[in-house]
Short mmCIF file of C-alpha atoms and ligand atoms in Angstrom, two decimals:
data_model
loop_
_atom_site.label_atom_id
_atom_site.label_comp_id
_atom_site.label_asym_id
_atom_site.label_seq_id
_atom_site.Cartn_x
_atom_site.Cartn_y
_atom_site.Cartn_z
CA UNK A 1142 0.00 0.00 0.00
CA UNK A 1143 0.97 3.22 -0.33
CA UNK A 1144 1.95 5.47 2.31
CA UNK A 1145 0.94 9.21 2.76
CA UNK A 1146 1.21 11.93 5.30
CA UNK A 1147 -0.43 13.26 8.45
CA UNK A 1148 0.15 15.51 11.01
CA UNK A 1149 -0.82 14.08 14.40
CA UNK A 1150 -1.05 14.55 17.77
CA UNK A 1151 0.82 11.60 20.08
CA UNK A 1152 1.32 13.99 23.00
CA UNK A 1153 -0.95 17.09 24.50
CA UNK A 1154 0.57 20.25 24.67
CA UNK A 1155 3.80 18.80 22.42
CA UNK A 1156 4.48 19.73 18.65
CA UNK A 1157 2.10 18.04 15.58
CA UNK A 1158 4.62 14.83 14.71
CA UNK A 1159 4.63 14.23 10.48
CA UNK A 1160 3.97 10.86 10.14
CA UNK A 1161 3.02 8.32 7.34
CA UNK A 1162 0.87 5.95 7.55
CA UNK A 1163 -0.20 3.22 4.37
CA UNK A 1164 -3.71 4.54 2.80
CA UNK A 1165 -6.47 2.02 3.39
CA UNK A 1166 -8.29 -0.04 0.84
CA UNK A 1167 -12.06 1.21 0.82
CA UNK A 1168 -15.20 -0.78 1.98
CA UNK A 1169 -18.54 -0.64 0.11
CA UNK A 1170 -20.00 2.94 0.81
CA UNK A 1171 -16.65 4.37 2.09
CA UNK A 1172 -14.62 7.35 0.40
CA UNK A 1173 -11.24 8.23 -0.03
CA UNK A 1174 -10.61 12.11 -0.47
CA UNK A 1175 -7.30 14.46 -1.52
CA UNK A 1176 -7.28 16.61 0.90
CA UNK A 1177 -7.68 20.49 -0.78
CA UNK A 1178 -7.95 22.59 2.48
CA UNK A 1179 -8.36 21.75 6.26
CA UNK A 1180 -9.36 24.27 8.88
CA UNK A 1181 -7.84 25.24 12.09
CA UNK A 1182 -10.80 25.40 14.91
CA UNK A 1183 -10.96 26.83 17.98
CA UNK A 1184 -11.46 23.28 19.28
CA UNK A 1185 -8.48 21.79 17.80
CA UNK A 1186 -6.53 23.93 20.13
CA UNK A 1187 -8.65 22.68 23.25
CA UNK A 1188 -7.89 19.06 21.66
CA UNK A 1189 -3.97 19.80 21.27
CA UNK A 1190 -4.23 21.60 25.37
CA UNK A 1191 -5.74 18.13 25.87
CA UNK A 1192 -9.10 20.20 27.72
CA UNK A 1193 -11.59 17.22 26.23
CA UNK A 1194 -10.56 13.43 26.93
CA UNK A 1195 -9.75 11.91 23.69
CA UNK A 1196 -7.66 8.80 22.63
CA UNK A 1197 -4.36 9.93 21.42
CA UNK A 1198 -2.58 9.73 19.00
CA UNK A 1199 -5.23 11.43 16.46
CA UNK A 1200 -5.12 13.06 13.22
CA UNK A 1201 -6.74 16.65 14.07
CA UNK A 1202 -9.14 18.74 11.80
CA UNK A 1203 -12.72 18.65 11.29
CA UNK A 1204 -13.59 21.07 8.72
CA UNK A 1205 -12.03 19.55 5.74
CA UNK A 1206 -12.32 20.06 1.75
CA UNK A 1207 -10.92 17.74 -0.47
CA UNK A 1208 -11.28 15.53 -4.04
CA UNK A 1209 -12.71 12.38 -4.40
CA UNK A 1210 -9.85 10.28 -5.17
CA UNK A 1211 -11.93 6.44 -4.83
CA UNK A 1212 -15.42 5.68 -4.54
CA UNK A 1213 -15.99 2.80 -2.34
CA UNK A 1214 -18.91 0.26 -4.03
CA UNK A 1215 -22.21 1.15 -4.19
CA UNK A 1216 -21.00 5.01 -2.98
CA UNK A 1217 -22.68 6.86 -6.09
CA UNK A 1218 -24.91 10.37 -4.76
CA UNK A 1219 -23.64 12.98 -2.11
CA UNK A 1220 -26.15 13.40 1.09
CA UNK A 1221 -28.25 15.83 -1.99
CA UNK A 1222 -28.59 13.25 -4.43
CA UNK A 1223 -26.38 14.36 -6.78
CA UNK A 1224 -24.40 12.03 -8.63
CA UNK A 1225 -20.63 11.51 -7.15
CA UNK A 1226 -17.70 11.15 -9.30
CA UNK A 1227 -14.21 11.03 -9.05
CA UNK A 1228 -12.59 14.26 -8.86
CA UNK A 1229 -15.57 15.75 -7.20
CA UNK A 1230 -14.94 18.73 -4.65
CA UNK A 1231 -16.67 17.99 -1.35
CA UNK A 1232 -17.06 18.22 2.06
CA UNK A 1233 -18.88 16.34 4.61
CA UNK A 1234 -20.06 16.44 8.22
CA UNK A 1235 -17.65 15.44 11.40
CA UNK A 1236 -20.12 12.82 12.90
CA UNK A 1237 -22.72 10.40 11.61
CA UNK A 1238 -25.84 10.22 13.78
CA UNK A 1239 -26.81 6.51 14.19
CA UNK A 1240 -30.53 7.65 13.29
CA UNK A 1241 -32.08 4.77 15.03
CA UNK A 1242 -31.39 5.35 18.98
CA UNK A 1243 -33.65 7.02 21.77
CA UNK A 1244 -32.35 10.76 20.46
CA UNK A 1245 -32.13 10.09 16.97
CA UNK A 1246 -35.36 8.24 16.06
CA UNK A 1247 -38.23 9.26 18.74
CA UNK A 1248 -37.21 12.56 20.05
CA UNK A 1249 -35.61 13.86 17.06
CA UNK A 1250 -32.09 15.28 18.79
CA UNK A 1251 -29.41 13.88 16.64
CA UNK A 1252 -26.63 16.08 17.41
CA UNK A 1253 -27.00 14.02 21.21
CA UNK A 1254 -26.86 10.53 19.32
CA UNK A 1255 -24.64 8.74 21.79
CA UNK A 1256 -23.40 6.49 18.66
CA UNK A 1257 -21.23 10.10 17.23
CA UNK A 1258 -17.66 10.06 16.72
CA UNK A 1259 -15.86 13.13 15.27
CA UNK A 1260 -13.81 13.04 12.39
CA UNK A 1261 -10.39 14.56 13.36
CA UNK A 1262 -11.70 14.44 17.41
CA UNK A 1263 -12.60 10.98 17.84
CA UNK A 1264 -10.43 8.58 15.75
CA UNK A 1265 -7.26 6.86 16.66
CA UNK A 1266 -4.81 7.05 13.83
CA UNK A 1267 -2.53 4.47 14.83
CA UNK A 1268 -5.03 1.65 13.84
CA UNK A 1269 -6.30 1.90 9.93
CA UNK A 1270 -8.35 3.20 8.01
CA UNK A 1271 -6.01 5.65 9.88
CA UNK A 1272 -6.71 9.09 8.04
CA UNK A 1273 -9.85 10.10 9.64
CA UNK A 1274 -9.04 13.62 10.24
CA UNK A 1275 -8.45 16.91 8.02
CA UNK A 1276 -4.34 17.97 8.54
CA UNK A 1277 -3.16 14.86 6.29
CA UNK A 1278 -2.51 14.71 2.39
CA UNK A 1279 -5.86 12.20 2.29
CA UNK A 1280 -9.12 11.80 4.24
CA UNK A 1281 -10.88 8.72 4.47
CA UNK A 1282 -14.53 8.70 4.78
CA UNK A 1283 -16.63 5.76 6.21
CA UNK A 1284 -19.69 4.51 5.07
CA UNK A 1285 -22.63 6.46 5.54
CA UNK A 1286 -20.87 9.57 5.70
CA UNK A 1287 -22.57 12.93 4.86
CA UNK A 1288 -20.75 13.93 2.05
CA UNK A 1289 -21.97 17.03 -0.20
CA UNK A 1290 -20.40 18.27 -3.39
CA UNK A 1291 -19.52 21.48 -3.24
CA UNK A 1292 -21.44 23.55 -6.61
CA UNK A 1293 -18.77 25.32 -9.18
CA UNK A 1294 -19.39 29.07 -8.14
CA UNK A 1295 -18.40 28.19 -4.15
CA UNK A 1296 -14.82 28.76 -3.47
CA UNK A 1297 -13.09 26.37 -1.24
CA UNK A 1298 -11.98 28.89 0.92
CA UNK A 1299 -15.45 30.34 1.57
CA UNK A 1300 -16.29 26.59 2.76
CA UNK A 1301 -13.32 26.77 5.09
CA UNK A 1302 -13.86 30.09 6.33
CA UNK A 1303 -16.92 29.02 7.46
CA UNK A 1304 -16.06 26.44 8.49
CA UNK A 1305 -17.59 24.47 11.84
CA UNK A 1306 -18.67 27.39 13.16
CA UNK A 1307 -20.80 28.50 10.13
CA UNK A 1308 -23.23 25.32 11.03
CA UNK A 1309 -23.07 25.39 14.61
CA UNK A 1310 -24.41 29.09 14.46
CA UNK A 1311 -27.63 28.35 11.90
CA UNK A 1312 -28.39 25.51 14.19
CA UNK A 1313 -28.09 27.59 17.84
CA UNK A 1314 -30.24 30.34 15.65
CA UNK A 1315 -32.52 28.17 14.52
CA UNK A 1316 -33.53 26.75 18.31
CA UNK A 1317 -33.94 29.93 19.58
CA UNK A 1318 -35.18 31.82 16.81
CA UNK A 1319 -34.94 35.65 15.74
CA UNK A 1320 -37.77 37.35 14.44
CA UNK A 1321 -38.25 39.84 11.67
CA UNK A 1322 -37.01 43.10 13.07
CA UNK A 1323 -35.17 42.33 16.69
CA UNK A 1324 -32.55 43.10 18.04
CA UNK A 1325 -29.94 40.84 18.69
CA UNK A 1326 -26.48 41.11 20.65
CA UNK A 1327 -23.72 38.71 20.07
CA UNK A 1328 -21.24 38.42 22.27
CA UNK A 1329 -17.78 37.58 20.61
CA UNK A 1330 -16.20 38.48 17.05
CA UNK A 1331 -14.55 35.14 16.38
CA UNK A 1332 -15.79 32.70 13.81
CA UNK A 1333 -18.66 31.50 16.00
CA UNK A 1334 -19.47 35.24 16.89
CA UNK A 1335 -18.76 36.26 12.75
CA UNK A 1336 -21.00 33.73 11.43
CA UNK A 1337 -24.11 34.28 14.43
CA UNK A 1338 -23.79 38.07 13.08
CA UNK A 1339 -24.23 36.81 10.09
CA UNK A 1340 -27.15 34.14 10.16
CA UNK A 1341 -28.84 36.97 12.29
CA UNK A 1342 -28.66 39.35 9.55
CA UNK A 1343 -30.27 37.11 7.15
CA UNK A 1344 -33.28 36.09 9.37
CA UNK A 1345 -33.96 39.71 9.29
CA UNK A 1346 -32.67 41.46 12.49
CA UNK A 1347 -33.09 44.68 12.54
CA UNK A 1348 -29.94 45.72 14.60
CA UNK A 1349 -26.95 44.08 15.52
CA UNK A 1350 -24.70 44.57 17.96
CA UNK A 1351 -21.06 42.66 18.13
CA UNK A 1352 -19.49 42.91 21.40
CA UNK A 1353 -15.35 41.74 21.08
CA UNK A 1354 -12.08 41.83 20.75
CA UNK A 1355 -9.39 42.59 19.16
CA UNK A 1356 -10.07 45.23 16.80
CA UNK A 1357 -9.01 43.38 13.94
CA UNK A 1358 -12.35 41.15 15.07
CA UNK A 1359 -14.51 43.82 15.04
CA UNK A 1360 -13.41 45.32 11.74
CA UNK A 1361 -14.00 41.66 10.31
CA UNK A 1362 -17.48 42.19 11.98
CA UNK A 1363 -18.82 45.43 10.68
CA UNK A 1364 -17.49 43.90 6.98
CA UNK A 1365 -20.33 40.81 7.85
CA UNK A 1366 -23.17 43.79 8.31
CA UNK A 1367 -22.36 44.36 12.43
CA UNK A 1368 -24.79 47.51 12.33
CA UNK A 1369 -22.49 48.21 16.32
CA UNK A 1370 -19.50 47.05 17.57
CA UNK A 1371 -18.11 47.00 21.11
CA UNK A 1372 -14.24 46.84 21.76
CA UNK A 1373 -14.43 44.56 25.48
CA UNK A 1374 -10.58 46.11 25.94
CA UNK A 1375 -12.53 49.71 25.62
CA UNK A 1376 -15.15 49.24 27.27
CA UNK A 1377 -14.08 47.36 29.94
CA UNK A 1378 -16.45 47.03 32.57
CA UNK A 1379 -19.86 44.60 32.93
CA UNK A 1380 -21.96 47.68 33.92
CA UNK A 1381 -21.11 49.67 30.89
CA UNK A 1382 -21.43 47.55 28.59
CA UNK A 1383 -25.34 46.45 29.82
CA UNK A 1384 -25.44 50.01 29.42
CA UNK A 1385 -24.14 50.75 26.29
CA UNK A 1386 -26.09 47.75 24.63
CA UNK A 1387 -29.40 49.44 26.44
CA UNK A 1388 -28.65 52.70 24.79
CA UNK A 1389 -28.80 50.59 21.51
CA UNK A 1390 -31.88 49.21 22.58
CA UNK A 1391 -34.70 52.04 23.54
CA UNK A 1392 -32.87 51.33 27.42
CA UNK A 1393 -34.91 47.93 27.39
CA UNK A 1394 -32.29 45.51 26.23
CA UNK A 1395 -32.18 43.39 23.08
CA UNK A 1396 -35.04 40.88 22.37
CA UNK A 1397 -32.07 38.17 21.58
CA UNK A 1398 -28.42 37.40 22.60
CA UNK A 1399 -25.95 35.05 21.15
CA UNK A 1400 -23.09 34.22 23.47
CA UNK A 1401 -20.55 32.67 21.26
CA UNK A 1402 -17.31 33.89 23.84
CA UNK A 1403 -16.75 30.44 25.15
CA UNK A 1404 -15.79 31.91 28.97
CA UNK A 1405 -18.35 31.62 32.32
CA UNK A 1406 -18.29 35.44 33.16
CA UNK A 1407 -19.84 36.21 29.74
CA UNK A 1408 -23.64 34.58 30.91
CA UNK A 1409 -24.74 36.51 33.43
CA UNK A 1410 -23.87 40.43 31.52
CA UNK A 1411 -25.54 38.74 28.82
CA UNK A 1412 -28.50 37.58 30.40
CA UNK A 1413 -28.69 41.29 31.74
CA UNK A 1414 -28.21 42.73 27.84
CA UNK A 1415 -31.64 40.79 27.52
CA UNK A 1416 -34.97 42.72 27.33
CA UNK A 1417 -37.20 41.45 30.06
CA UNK A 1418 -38.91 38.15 28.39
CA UNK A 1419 -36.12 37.87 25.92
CA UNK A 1420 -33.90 34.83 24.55
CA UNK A 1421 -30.53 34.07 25.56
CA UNK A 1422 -28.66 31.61 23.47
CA UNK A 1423 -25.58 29.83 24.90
CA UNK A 1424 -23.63 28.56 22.14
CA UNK A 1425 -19.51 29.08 23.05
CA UNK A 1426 -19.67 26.86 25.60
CA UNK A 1427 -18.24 23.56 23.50
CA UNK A 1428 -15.79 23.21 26.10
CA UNK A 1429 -16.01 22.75 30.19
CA UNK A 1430 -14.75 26.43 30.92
CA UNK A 1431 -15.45 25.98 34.98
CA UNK A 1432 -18.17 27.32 36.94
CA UNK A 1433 -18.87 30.93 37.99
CA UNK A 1434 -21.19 32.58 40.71
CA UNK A 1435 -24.60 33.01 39.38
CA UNK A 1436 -28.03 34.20 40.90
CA UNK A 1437 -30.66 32.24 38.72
CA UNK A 1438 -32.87 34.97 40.28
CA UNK A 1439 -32.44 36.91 36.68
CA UNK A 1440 -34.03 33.72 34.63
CA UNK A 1441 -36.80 34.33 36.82
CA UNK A 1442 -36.97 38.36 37.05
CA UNK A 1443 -36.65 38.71 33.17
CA UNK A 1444 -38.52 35.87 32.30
CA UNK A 1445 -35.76 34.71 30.14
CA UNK A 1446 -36.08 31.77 27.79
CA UNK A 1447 -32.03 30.05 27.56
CA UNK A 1448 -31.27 28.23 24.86
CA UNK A 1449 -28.25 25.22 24.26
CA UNK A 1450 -27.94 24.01 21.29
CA UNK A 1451 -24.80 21.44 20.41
CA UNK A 1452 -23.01 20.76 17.08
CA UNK A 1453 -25.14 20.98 13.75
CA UNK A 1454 -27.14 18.25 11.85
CA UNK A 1455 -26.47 17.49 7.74
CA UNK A 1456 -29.33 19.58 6.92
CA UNK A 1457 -27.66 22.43 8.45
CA UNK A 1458 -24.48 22.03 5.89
CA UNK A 1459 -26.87 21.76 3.39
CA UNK A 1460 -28.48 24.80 3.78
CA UNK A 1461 -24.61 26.53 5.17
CA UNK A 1462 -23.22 25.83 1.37
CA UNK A 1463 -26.53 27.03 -0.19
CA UNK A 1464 -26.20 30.05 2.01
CA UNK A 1465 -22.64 30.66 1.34
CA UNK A 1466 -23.00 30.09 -2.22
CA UNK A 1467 -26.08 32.66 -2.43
CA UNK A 1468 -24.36 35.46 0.34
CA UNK A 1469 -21.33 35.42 -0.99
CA UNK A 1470 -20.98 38.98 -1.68
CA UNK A 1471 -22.67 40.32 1.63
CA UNK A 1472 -21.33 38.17 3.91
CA UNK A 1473 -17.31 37.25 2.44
CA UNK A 1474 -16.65 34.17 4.22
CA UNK A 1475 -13.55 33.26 1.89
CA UNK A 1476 -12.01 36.66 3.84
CA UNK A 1477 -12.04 34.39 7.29
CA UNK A 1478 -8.78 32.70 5.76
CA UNK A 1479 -6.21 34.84 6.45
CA UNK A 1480 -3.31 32.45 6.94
CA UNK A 1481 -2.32 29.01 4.97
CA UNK A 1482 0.41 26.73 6.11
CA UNK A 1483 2.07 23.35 4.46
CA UNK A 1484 0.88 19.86 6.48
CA UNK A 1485 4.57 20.46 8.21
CA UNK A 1486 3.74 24.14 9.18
CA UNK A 1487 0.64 22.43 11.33
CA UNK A 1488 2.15 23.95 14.34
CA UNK A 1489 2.53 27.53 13.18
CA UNK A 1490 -1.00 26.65 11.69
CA UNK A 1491 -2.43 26.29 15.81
CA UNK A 1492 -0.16 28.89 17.13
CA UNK A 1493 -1.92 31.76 15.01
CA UNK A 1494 -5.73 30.13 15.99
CA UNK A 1495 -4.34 29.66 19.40
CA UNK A 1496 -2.98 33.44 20.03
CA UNK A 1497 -5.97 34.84 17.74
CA UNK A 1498 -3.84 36.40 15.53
CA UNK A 1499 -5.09 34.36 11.91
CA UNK A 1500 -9.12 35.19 11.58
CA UNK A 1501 -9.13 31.55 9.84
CA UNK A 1502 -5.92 29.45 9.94
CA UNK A 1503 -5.71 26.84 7.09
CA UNK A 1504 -3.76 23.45 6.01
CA UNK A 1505 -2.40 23.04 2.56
CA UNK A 1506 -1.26 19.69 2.53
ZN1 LIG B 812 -14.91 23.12 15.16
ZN1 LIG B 813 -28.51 7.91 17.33
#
């Protein structure tokens, strides 16, 4: 077999190691892909910090475009239908709900499937079909993968600069819902924050507010349609801010408010930058960031409703790449990638996501 190469993590908190490893012969239904771009996440660098417990070593990188290279038998449409051929640009979803457990089949919650393993998260490498993640020259792809071909006029980068977040923020949207004409606060200007702004805007908020850091993040936001920004490192205090959003808001607070900052202390200021019977939405919180003091008293004062809402479902890329492809010149999502690095730059590649200097870090293999 032939061999080909990966960057992978053996060690938390230790440099990517280049490895090769042979490329796997393909059961009925599976794919093998060239891998054209992979994405840095936020999460890979709370996978390389080794914040979630996963089996090492792995082949990080869940947002992930690439070429068919082989069709496994009996592999012939994408999750749309469309016919699949070799040499087709795609990408696909990180998990595979099992569609037939408790969540899945009777109270319709797939993204809490307990049967979900994450490409680039939740394979070992060291045991074949061994590429199951996105920094490595080739991506394997098991059967019953959610695989979509990505339409002429989208731009891999625009796919990738999207990236996870893209989904996870039309999903978290989509449970708590905006309605024609609020207005919504999200708090955070990274791609999370970026693409909420964005999926706000289109479901036809009348206002929005961005509330981040650094500047760079809110320059990147007012480009997506951020009708306000708020530099944190300016305006540096709780009480302020509440105040400066309520300015922005007839002094009654917006109807919604996206967290997507990923730290405790950002819940309760937000729950505050709520209009009495308003929505909060709690989407940054992928990782266990630790506890913080909080009166549930304001739940019950504002009559909040609070919203969770966890990874995305495959109709959720579907409609991401039909958004991307339709938005692309009011919301420039191929502007996200601001720094590409060779499969042995992988490092450098985490570095820049980790110290928030790259808006989108990317993998060239
Ligand atoms: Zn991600
Ligand atoms: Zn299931």
């Amino acid at each position: 077999m032939p061999l080909a190469r990966a960057s992978v993590l053996e060690n938390f908190k230790t440099p990517l190691a280049l490895r090769e490893f042979p490329l796997p012969a393909l059961e009925p239904g599976a794919a093998l892909v060239r891998t054209e771009m992979a994405g840095i996440c936020g999460t890979d660098v709370h996978l390389w910090k080794g914040e979630l417990k996963i089996g090492l070593p792995v082949i990080l990188g869940h947002e992930t475009v690439g070429k068919i290279e082989q069709l496994g038998e009996g592999l012939n449409r994408d999750w749309n239908g469309e016919p699949l051929s070799v040499g087709d640009r795609v990408t696909w979803t990180s998990t595979i709900s099992c569609g037939k457990c408790f969540y899945c089949a009777e109270k319709k919650q797939p993204t809490r499937c307990p049967h979900r393993r994450a490409y680039g998260i939740g394979y070992r490498c060291d045991e074949a079909p061994h590429f199951m993640g996105g920094y490595a020259e080739f991506h394997y792809l098991r059967p019953g993968s959610n695989i979509f071909k990505i339409p002429s006029d989208l731009s891999t980068e625009s796919v990738i600069g999207a990236g996870c977040a893209l989904i996870t923020a039309i999903h978290g949207v989509e449970r708590t819902g905006i309605d024609w004409q609020d207005i919504v606060v999200v708090q955070g200007a990274g791609p999370v924050g970026i693409s909420a702004l964005a999926v706000a805007k289109s479901a036809g908020a009348a206002k929005v507010i961005v509330l981040g850091a650094p500047s760079p993040r809110l320059e990147m936001a007012k480009r997506f349609g951020a009708d306000h920004v708020i530099n944190i490192d300016e305006v540096k205090t709780p009480e302020a801010r509440i105040a400066a959003v309520k300015d922005l808001s007839r002094g009654y607070g917006a109807d919604v408010v996206l967290e997507c900052v990923g730290h405790p202390s950002a819940i309760t200021e937000g729950m505050e930058m709520c209009r009495d019977g308003g929505k909060y939405l709690i989407l940054g919180h992928y990782c266990d960031a630790g506890t913080i003091e909080f009166n549930p008293h304001i739940i019950t004062r504002k009559q909040l409703q609070v919203f969770g809402s966890w990874s995305s479902e495959p109709r959720h890329m579907r409609a991401a790449l039909e958004f991307l492809r339709t938005h692309k010149n009011q919301f420039p999502f191929n502007t996200m990638v601001t720094h590409r690095f060779p499969l042995d730059r992988a490092n450098e590649a985490l570095e820049t996501t980790a110290k928030w200097i790259s808006a989108k870090s990317v993998i060239i293999p």
